[in-house]
mmCIF file of C-alpha atoms in Angstrom:
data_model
loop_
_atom_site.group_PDB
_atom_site.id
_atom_site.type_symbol
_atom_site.label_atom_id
_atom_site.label_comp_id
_atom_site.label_asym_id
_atom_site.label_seq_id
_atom_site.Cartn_x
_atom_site.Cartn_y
_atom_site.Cartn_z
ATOM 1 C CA UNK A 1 -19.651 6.682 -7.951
ATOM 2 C CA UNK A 2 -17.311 8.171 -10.433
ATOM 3 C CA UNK A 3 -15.593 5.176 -12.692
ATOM 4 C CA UNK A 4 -12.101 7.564 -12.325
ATOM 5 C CA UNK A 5 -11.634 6.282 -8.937
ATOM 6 C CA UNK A 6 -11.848 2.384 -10.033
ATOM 7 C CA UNK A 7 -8.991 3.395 -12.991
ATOM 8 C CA UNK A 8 -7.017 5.607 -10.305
ATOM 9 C CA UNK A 9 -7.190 2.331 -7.820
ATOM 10 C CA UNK A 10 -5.976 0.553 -11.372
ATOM 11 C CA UNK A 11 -3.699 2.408 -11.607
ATOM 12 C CA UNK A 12 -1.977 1.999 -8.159
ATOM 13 C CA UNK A 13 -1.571 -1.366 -8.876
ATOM 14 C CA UNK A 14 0.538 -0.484 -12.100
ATOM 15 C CA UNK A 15 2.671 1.814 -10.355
ATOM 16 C CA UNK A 16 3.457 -0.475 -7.479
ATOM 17 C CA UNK A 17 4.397 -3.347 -9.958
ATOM 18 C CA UNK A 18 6.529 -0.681 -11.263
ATOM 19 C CA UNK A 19 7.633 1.014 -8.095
ATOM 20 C CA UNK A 20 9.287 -2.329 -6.888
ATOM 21 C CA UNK A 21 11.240 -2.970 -9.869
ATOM 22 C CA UNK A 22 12.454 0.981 -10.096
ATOM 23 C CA UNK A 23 13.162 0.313 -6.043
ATOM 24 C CA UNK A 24 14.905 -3.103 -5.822
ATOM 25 C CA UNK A 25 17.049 -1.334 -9.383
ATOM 26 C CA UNK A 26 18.053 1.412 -7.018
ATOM 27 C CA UNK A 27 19.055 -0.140 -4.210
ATOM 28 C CA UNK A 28 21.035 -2.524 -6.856
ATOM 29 C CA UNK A 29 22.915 0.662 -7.984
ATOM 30 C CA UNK A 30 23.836 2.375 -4.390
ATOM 31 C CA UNK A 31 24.216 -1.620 -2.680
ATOM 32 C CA UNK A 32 21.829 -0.374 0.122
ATOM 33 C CA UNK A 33 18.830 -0.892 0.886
ATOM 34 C CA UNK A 34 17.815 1.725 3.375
ATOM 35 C CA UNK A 35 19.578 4.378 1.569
ATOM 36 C CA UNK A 36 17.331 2.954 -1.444
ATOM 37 C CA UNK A 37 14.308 3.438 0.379
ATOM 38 C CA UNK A 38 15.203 6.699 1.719
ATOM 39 C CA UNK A 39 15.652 8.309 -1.525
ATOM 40 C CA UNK A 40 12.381 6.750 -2.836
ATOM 41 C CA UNK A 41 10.609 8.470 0.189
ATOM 42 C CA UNK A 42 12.727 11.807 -0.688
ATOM 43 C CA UNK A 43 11.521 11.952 -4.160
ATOM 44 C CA UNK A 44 7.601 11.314 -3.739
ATOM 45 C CA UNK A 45 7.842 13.879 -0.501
ATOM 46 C CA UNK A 46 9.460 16.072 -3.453
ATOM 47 C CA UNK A 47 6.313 14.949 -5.506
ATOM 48 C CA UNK A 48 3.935 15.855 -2.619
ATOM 49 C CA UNK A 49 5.245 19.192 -2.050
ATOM 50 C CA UNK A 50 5.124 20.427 -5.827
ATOM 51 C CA UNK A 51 1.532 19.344 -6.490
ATOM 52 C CA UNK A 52 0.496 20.713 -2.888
ATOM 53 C CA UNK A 53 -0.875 24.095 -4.854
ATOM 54 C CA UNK A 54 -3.501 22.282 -6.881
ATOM 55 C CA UNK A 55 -5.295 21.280 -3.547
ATOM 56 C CA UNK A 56 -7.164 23.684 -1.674
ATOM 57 C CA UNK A 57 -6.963 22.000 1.377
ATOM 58 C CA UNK A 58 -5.935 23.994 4.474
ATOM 59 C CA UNK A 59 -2.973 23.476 6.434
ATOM 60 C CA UNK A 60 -3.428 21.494 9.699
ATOM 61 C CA UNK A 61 -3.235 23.611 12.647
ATOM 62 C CA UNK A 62 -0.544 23.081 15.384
ATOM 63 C CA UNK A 63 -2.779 22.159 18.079
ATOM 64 C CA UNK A 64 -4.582 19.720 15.459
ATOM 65 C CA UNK A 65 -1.337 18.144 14.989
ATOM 66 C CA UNK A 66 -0.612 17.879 18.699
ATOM 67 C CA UNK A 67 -4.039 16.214 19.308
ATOM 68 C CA UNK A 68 -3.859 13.324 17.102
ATOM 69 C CA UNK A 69 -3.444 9.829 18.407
ATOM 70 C CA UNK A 70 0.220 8.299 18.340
ATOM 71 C CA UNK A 71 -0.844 5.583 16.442
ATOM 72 C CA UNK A 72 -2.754 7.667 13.557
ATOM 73 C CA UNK A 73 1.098 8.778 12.646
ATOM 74 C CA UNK A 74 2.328 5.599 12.100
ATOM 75 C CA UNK A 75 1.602 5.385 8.397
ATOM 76 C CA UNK A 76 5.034 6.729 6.900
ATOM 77 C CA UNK A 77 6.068 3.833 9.347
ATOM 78 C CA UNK A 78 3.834 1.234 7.592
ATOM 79 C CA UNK A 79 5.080 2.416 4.519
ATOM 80 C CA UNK A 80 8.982 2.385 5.337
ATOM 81 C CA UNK A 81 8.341 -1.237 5.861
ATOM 82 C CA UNK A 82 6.346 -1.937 3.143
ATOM 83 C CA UNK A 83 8.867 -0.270 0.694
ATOM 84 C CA UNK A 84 11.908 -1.810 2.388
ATOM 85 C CA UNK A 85 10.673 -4.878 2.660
ATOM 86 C CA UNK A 86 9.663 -5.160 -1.279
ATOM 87 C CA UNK A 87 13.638 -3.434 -2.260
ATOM 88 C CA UNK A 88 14.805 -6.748 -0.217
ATOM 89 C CA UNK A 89 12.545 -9.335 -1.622
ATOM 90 C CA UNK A 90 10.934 -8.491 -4.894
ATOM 91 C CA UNK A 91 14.384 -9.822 -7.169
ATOM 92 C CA UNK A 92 14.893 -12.662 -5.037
ATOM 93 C CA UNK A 93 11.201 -14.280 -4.982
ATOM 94 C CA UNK A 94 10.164 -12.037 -8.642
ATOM 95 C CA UNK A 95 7.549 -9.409 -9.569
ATOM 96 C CA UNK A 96 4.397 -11.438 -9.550
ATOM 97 C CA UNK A 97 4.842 -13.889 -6.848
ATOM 98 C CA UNK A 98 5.637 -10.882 -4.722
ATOM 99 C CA UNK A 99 2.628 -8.807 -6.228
ATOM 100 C CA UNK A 100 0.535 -12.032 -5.358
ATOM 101 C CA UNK A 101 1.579 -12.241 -1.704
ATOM 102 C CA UNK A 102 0.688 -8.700 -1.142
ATOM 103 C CA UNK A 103 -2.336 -8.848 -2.746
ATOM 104 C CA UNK A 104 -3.444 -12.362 -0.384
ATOM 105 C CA UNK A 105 -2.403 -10.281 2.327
ATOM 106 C CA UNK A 106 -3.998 -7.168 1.666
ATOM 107 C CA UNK A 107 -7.174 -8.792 0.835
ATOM 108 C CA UNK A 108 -7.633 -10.856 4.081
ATOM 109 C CA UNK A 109 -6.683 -7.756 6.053
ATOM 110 C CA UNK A 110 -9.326 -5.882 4.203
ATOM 111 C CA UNK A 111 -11.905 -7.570 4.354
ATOM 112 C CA UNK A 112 -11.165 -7.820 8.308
ATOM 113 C CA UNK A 113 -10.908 -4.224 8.753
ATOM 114 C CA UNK A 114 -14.030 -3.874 6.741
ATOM 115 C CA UNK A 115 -15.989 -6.796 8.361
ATOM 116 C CA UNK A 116 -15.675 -4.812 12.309
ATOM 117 C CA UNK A 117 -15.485 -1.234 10.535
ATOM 118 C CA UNK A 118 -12.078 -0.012 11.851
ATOM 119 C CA UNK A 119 -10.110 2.655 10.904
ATOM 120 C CA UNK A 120 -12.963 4.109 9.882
ATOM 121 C CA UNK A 121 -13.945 2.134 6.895
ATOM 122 C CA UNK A 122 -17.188 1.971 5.838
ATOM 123 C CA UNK A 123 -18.906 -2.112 7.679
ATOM 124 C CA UNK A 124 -18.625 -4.676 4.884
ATOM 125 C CA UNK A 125 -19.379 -7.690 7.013
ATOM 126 C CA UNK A 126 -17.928 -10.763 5.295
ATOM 127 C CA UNK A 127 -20.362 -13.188 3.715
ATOM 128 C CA UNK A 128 -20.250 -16.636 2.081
ATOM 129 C CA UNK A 129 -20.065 -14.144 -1.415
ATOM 130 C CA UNK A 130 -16.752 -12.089 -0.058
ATOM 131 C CA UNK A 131 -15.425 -15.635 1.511
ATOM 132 C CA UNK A 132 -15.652 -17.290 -1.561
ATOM 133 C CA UNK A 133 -13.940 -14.180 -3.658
ATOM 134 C CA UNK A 134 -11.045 -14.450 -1.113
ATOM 135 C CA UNK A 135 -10.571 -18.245 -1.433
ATOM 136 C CA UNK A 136 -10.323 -17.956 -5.413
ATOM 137 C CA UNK A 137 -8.231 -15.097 -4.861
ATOM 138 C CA UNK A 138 -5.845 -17.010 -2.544
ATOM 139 C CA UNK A 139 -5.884 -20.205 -4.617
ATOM 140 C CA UNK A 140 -4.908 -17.717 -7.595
ATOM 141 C CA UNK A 141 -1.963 -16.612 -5.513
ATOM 142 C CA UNK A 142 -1.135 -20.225 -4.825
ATOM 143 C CA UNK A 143 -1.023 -20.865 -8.538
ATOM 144 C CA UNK A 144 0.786 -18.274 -9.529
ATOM 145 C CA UNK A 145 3.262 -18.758 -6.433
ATOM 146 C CA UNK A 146 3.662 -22.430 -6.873
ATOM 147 C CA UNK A 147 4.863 -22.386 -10.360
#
């Protein structure tokens, strides 16, 4: 496996440090918090659409777009939350405690979605190995929480 994917997944963990600060500063400046998360949406669907030539992807057909589950267009959804929910929280509770909780969260979620193979990842069933890297993982967030 190529090591660029482990420094783009690196990576994603800068920019959403950084994302929530540039987020929670925005909604500061306009005093709204939906209107903040709006316009973060509106500029990376600005993003998407001026790198879309460097993919060679095809466009999805209409009737490929009709047949898709209801749930399987619930991301953007996911997301609205997720960005929303970090403008409102990430200044009161700060940058690494709220880093931390979504970390804890995303880990035990993981490694559940992982363990029964849904959504189509790849089965990782959870072991005593992938226990105990969650449990120093959560006491880490606990530390860093606490203080």
């Amino acid at each position: 496996m190529s090591i660029i994917y482990y420094i783009l997944a690196f990576l994603c963990g800068v920019t959403n440090s950084t994302q929530s600060g540039v987020n929670a500063e925005l909604r500061k400046s306009i005093n709204n918090p939906i209107y903040a998360a709006i316009i973060s949406f509106a500029s990376g669907l600005v993003a998407l659409i001026l790198i879309t030539p460097f993919f060679k992807e095809s466009v999805p057909t209409i009737a490929t777009l009709k047949s898709l589950e209801w749930w399987k267009l619930t991301g953007g959804v996911l997301g609205a939350f997720f960005v929303t929910t970090v403008i409102l929280s990430v200044q009161k509770i700060g940058s690494a405690n709220m880093i931390c909780l979504i970390v804890a969260g995303q880990l035990i979620t993981a490694m559940l979605l992982d363990h029964y193979g849904l959504l189509g990842f790849k089965l990782h069933q959870i072991n005593g190995w992938r226990i105990a890297g969650g449990l120093l993982i959560v006491v880490g967030v606990y530390l860093i929480v606490k203080n």
